Short mmCIF file of C-alpha atoms and ligand atoms in Angstrom, two decimals:
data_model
loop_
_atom_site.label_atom_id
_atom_site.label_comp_id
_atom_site.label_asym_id
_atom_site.label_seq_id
_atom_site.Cartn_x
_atom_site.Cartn_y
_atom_site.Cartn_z
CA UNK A 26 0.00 0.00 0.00
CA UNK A 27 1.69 2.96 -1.17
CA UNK A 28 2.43 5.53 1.77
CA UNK A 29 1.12 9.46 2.23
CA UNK A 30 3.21 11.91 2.60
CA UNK A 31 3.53 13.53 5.55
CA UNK A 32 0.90 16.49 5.74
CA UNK A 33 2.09 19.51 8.25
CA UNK A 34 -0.48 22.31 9.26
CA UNK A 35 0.47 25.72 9.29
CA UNK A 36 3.84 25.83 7.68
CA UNK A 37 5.59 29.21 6.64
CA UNK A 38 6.09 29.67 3.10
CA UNK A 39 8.10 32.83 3.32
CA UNK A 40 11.53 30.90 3.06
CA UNK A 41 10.86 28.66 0.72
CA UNK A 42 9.92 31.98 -2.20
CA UNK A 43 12.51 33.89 -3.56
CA UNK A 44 10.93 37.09 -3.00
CA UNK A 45 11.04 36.87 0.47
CA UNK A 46 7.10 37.67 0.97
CA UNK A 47 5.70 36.31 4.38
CA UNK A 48 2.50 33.74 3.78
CA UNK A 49 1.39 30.41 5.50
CA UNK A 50 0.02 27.76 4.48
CA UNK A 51 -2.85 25.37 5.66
CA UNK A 52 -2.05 22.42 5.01
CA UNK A 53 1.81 21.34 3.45
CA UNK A 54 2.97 18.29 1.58
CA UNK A 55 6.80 17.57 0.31
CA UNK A 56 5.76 14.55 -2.09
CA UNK A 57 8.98 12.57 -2.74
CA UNK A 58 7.71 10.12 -5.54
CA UNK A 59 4.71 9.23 -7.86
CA UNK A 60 3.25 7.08 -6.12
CA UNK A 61 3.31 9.45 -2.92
CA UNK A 62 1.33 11.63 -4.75
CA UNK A 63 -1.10 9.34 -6.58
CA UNK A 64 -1.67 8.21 -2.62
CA UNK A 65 -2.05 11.90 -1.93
CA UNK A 66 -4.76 12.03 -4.80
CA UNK A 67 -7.00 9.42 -3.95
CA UNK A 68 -6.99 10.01 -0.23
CA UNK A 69 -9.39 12.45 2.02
CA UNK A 70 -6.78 14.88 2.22
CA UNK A 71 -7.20 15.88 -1.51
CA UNK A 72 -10.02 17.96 -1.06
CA UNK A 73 -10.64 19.98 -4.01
CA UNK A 74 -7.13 18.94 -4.72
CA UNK A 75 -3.65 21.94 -4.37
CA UNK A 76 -4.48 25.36 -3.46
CA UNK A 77 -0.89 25.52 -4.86
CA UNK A 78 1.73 23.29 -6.11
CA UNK A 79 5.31 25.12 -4.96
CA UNK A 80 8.83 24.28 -6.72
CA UNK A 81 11.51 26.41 -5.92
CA UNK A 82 8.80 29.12 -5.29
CA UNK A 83 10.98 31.83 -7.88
CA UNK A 84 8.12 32.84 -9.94
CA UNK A 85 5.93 33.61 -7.49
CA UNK A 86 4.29 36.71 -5.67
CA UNK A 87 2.63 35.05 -2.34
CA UNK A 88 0.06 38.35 -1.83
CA UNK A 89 -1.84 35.94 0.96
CA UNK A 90 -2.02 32.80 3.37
CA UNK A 91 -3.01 29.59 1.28
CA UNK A 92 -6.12 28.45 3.22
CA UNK A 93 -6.25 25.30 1.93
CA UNK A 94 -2.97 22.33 0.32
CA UNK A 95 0.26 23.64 -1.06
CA UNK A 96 2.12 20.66 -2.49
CA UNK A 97 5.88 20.67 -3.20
CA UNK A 98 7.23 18.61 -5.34
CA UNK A 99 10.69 17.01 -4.26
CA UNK A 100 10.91 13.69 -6.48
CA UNK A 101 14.23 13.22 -8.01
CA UNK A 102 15.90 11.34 -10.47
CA UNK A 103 17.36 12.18 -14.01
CA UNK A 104 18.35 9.22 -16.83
CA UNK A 105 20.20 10.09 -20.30
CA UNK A 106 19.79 7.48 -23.14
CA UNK A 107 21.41 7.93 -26.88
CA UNK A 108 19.17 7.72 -29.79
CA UNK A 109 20.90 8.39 -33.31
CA UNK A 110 19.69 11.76 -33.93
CA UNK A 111 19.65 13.01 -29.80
CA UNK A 112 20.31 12.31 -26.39
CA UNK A 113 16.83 12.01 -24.34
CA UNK A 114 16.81 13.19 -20.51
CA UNK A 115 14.20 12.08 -18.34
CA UNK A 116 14.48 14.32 -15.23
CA UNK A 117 12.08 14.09 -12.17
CA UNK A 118 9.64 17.13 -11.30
CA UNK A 119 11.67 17.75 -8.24
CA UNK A 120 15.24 18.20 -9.56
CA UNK A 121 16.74 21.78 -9.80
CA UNK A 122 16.84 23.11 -13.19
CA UNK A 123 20.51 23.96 -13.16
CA UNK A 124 21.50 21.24 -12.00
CA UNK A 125 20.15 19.44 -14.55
CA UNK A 126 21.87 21.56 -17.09
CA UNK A 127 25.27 21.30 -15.21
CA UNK A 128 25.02 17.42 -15.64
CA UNK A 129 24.59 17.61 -19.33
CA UNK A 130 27.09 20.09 -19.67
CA UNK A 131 29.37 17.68 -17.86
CA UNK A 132 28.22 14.71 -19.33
CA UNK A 133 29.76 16.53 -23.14
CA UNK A 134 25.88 17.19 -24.06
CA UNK A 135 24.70 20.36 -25.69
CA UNK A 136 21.70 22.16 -26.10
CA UNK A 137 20.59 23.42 -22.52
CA UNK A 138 23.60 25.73 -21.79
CA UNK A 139 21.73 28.77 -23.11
CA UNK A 140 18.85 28.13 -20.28
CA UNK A 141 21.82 28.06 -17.51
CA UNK A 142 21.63 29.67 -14.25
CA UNK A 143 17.81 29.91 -14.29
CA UNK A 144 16.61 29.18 -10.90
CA UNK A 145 14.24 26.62 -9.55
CA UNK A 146 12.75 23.23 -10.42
CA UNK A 147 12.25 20.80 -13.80
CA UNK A 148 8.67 20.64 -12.99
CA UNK A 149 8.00 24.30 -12.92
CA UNK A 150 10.29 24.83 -16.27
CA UNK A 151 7.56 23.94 -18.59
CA UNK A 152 4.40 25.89 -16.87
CA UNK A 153 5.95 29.28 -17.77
CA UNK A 154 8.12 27.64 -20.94
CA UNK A 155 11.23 29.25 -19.57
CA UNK A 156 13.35 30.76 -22.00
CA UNK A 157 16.74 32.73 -21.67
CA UNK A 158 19.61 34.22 -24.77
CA UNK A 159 17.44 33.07 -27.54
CA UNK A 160 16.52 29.56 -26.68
CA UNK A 161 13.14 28.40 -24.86
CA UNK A 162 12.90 24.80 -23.10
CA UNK A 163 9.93 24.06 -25.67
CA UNK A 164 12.55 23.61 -28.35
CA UNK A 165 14.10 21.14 -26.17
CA UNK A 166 11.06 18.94 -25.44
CA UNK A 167 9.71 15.80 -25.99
CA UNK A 168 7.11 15.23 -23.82
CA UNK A 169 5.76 16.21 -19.73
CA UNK A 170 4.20 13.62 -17.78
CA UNK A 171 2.11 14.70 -15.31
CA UNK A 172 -1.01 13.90 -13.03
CA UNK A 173 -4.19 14.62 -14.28
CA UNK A 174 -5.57 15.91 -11.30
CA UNK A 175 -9.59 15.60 -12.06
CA UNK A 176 -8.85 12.23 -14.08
CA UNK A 177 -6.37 11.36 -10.83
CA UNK A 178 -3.99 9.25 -13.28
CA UNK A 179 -0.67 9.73 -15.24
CA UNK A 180 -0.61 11.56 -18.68
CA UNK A 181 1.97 11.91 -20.68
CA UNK A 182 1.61 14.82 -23.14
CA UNK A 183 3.77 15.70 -25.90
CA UNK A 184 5.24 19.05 -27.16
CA UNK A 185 2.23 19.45 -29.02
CA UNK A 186 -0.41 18.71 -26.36
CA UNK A 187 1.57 21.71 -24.14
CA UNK A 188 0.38 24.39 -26.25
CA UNK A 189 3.60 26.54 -25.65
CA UNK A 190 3.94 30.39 -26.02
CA UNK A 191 6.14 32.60 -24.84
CA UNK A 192 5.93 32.66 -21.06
CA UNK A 193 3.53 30.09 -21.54
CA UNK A 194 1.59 27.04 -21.90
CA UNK A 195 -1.23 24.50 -21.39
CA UNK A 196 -0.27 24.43 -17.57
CA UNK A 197 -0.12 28.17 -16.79
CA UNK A 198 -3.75 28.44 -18.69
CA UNK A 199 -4.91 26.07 -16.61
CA UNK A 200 -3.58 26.44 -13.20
CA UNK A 201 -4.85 23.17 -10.60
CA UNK A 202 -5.41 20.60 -13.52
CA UNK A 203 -2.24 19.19 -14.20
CA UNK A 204 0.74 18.40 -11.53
CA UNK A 205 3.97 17.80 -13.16
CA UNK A 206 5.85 14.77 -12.04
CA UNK A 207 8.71 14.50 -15.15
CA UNK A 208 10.18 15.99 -18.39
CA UNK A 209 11.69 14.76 -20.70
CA UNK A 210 14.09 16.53 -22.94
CA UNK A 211 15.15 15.95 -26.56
CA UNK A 212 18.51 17.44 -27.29
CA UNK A 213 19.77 17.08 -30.74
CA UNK A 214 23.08 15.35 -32.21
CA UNK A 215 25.16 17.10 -33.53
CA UNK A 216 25.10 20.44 -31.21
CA UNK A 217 24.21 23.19 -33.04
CA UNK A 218 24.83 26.39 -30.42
CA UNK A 219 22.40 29.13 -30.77
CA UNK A 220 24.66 32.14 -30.89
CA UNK A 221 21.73 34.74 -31.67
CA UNK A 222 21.30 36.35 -28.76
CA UNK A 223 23.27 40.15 -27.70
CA UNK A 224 26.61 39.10 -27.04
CA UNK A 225 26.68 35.31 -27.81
CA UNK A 226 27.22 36.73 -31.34
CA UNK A 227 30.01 38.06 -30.97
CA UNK A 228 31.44 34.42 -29.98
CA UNK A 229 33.32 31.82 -33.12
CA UNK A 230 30.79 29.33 -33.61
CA UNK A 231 33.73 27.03 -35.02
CA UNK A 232 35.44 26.56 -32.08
CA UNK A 233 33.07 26.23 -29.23
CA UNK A 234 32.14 23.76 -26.68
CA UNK A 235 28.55 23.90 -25.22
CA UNK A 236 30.07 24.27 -21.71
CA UNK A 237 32.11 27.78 -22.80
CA UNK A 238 28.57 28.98 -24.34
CA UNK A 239 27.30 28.16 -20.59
CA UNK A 240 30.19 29.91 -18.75
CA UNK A 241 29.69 33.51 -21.13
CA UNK A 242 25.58 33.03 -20.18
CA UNK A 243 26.13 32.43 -16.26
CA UNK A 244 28.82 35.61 -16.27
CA UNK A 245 26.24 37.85 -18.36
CA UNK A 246 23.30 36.70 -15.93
CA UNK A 247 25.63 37.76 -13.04
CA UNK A 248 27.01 40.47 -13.92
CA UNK A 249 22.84 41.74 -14.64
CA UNK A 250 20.70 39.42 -12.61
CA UNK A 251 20.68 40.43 -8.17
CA UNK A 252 21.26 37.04 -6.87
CA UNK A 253 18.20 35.95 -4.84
CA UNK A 254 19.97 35.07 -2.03
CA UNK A 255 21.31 38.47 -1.11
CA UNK A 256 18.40 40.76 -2.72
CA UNK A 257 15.13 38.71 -2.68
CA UNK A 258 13.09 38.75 -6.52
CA UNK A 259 11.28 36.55 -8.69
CA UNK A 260 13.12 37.48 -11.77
CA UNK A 261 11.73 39.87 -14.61
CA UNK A 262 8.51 41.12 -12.91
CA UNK A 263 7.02 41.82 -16.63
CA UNK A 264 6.44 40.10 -19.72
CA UNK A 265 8.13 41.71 -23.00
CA UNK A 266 5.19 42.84 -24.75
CA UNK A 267 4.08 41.17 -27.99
CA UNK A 268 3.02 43.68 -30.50
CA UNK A 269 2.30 44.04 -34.16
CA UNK A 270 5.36 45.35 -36.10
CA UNK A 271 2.95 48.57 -37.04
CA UNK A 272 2.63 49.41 -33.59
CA UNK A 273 6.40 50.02 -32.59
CA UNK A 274 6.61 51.90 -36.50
CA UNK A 275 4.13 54.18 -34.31
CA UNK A 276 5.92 54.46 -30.70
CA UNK A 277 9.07 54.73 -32.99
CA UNK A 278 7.79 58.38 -34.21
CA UNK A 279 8.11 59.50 -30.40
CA UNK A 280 10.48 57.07 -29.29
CA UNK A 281 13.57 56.22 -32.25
CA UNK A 282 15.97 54.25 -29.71
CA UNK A 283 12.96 51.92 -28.18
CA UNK A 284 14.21 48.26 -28.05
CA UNK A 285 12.65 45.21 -29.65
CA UNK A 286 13.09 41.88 -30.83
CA UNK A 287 11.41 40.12 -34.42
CA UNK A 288 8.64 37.74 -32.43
CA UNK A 289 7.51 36.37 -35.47
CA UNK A 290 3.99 36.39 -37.72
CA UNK A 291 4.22 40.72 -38.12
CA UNK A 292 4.92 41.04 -34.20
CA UNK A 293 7.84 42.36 -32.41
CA UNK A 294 8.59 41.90 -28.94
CA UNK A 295 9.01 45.51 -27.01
CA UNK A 296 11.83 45.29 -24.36
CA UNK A 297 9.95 46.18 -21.07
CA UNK A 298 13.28 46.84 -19.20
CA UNK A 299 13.71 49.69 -21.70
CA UNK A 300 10.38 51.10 -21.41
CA UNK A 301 10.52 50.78 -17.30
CA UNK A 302 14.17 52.45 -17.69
CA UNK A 303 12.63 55.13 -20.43
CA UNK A 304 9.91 55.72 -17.43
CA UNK A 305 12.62 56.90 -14.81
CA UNK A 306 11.88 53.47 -12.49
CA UNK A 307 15.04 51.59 -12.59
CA UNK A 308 17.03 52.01 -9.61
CA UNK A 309 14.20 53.68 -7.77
CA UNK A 310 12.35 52.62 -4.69
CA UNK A 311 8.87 52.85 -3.59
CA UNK A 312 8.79 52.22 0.45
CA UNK A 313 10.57 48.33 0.62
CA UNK A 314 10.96 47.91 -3.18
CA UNK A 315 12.34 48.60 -5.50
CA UNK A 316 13.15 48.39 -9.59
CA UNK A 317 16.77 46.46 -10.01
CA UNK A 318 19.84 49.31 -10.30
CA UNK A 319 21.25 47.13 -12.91
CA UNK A 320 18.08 45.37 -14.62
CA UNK A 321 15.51 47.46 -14.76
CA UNK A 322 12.80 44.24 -15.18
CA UNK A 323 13.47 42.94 -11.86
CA UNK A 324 12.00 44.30 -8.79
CA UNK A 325 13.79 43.46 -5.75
CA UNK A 326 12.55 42.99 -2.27
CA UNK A 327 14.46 45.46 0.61
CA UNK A 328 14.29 43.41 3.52
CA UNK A 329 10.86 43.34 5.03
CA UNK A 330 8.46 43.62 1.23
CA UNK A 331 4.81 43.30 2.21
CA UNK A 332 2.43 42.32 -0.82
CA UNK A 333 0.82 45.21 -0.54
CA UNK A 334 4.11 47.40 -1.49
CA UNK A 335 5.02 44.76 -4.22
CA UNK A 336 1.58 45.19 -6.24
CA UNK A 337 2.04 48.65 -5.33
CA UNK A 338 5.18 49.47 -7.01
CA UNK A 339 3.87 46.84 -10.17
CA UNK A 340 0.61 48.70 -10.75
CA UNK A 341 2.32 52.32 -10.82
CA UNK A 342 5.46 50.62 -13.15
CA UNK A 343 2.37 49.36 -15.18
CA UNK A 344 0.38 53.00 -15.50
CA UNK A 345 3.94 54.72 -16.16
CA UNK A 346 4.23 52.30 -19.28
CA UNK A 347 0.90 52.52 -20.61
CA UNK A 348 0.73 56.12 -20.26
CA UNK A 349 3.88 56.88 -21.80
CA UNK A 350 3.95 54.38 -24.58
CA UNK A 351 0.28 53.05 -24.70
CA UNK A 352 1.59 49.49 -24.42
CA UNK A 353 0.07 47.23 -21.34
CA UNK A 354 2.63 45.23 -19.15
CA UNK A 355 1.51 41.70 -18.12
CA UNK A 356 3.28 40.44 -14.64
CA UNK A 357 5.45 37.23 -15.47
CA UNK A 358 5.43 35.97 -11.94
CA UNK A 359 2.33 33.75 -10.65
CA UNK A 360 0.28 36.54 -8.39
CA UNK A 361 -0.79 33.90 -5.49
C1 FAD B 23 16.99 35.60 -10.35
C2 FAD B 23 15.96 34.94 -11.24
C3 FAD B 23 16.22 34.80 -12.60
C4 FAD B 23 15.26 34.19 -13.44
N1 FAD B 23 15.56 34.06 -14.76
C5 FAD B 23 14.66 33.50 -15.60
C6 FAD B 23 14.95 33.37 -16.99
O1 FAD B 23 16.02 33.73 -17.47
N2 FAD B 23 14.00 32.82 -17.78
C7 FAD B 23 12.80 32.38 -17.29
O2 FAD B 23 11.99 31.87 -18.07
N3 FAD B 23 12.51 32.47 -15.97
C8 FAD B 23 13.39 33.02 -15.12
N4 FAD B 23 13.10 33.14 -13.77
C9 FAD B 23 11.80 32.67 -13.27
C10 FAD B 23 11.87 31.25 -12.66
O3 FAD B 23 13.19 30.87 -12.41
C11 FAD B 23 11.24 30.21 -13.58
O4 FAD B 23 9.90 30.56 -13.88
C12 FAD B 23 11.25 28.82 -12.95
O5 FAD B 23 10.84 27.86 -13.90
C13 FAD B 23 10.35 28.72 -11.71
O6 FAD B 23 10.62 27.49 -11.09
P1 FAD B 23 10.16 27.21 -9.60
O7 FAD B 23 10.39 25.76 -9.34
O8 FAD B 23 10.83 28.14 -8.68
O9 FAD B 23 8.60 27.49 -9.71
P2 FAD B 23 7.63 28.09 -8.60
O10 FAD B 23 7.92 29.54 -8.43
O11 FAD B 23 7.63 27.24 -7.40
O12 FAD B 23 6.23 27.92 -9.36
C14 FAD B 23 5.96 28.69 -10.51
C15 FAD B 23 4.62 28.23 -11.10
O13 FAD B 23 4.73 26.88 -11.54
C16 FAD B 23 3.79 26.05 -10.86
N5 FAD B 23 4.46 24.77 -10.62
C17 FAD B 23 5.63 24.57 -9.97
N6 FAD B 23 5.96 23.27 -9.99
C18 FAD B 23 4.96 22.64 -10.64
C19 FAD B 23 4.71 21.28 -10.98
N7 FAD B 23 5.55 20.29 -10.65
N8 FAD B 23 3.55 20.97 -11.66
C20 FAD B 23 2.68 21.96 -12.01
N9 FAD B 23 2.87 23.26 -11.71
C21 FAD B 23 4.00 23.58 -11.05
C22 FAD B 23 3.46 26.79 -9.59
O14 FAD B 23 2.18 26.39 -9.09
C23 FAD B 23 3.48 28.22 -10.07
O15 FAD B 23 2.27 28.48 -10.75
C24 FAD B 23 14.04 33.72 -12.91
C25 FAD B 23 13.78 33.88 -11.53
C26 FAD B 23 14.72 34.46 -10.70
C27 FAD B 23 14.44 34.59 -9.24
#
């Protein structure tokens, strides 16, 4: 008879989010395995099933207490096997991303070293389809398995079936249906290294390993990116705007310098940081946060953030934007 996990009432959440925000939960579970969690599903304790399932709790915004199950996945594993054309990697929902990218890399395997550095867990990596210097993880995937929470069995769903954009998929859409147990992750033979990104351009495609690729990406991200552990944030607060290519022709009347990126089908991506940074926010504090010195697209927590300030500072970031360049900014991180 497979076992429960061990449910604990009232647990605090605030150290186990990157921001730092202070929130409790009801009722926590760290599942360890599969059939943990299929136990989990077909017991009493399910209820309506997760409030919220927690990784490594970096994209989120914890605004309140979560009355009711917060489920964090912790099952690990991660298997490599050769096909002609790729190497396949099975990882476990619980893993840490970089970790997982750091045994590739050391294994002689490219294709993740673009997505380095990115903080938090393989189960969380496809719900927002994280994506870093030009590559996204949905060009590295072959399929997610996952509970079906109203069905309460395994799925496995392909690339397809995941509906990826950018920042997003089937899973963010559809936020308490589908609990991620495993990825796995197709990455091709021979590397090709996707160079098209700011500075990786300026590196010799013909005589590159996929580990040097990683080592220029984690020195860029540090040199930008405030490092959770000493200045709480959840990343890039905001989205890069999608818009159509006739819209920036427009801003660019006003605005000649404005940054932006070819997103495809007669859209162009707007660089938010720019815009924020164009607004007069980066650098500058409202109460306990504040809008990164060196990345305007982060806002970072003080010491003692309450919610309150955090949606604060987004909504008047937001209403800067829109009123200077009529463009909307959608949050990136989940808003608990
Ligand atoms: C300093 C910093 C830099 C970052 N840089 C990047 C970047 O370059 N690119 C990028 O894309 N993101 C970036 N992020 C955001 C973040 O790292 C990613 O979104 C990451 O995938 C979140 O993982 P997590 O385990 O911490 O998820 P959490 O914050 O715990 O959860 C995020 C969402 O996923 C859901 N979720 C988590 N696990 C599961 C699961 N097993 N099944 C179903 N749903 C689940 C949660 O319910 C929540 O809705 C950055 C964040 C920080 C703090």
């Amino acid at each position: 008879m497979p076992q429960l996990p061990l449910l604990r009432a009232d647990v605090s959440l605030q150290p186990l989010n990157t921001f730092g925000l202070a929130a409790r939960a009801a009722t926590f579970a760290v599942i360890e395995s599969e059939e943990e969690l299929l136990a989990l599903r077909h017991s009493s304790h399910w209820g309506a099933g997760p409030a919220l399932v927690l990784g490594g709790g970096s994209n989120l915004v914890l605004t309140r207490d979560v009355a009711g199950l917060v489920v964090c996945m912790a099952n690990k594993g991660m298997t490599m096997r050769k096909t002609p054309d790729a190497v396949l990697v099975e990882c476990k929902a619980g893993e840490n991303w970089n970790a997982v990218v750091d045994a590739t890399l050391k294994a002689g395997i490219g294709g993740l070293e673009n997505l380095i550095s990115i903080p938090g867990s393989v189960g969380a990596a496809p719900v927002q389809n994280i994506g870093a210097y030009g590559v996204e993880l949905a060009q590295r995937l072959e399929s997610v398995t996952a509970l079906d929470c109203a069905a309460g069995s395994l799925v496995k769903l392909s690339r397809d079936a995941c509906q990826f954009g950018y920042r997003d998929s089937l899973f963010r859409r559809s936020p308490g249906r589908f609990l991620i147990t495993a990825v796995t992750l197709r990455l091709p033979v021979p590397w090709q290294p996707n160079l098209t990104y700011g500075e990786l351009r300026s590196l010799d495609a013909s005589s590159l390993s996929p580990a040097q690729v990683a080592q220029k990406v984690a020195a860029m991200r540090k040199a930008k990116l405030p490092d959770p552990g000493e200045m709480p944030n959840a990343g890039s607060f905001f989205k890069n705007p999608v818009v159509p290519c006739e819209r920036l022709d427009e801003i660019r009347v006003a605005y000649p310098d404005i940054v932006s990126y070819p997103a495809g089908a007669g859209t162009v991506k707007l660089a938010a940081a720019w815009m924020i940074e164009a607004c007069g926010w980066k650098g500058r504090a409202l109460g306990q946060v504040a809008m990164h010195e060196r990345q305007a697209l982060v806002m970072v927590n003080r010491g003692k953030a309450t919610a309150a300030e955090v949606l604060g500072l987004a909504s008047v970031v937001e209403k800067s934007v829109f009123e200077k360049f009529g463009v909307t900014l959608e949050r990136e991180p989940i808003v608990i």
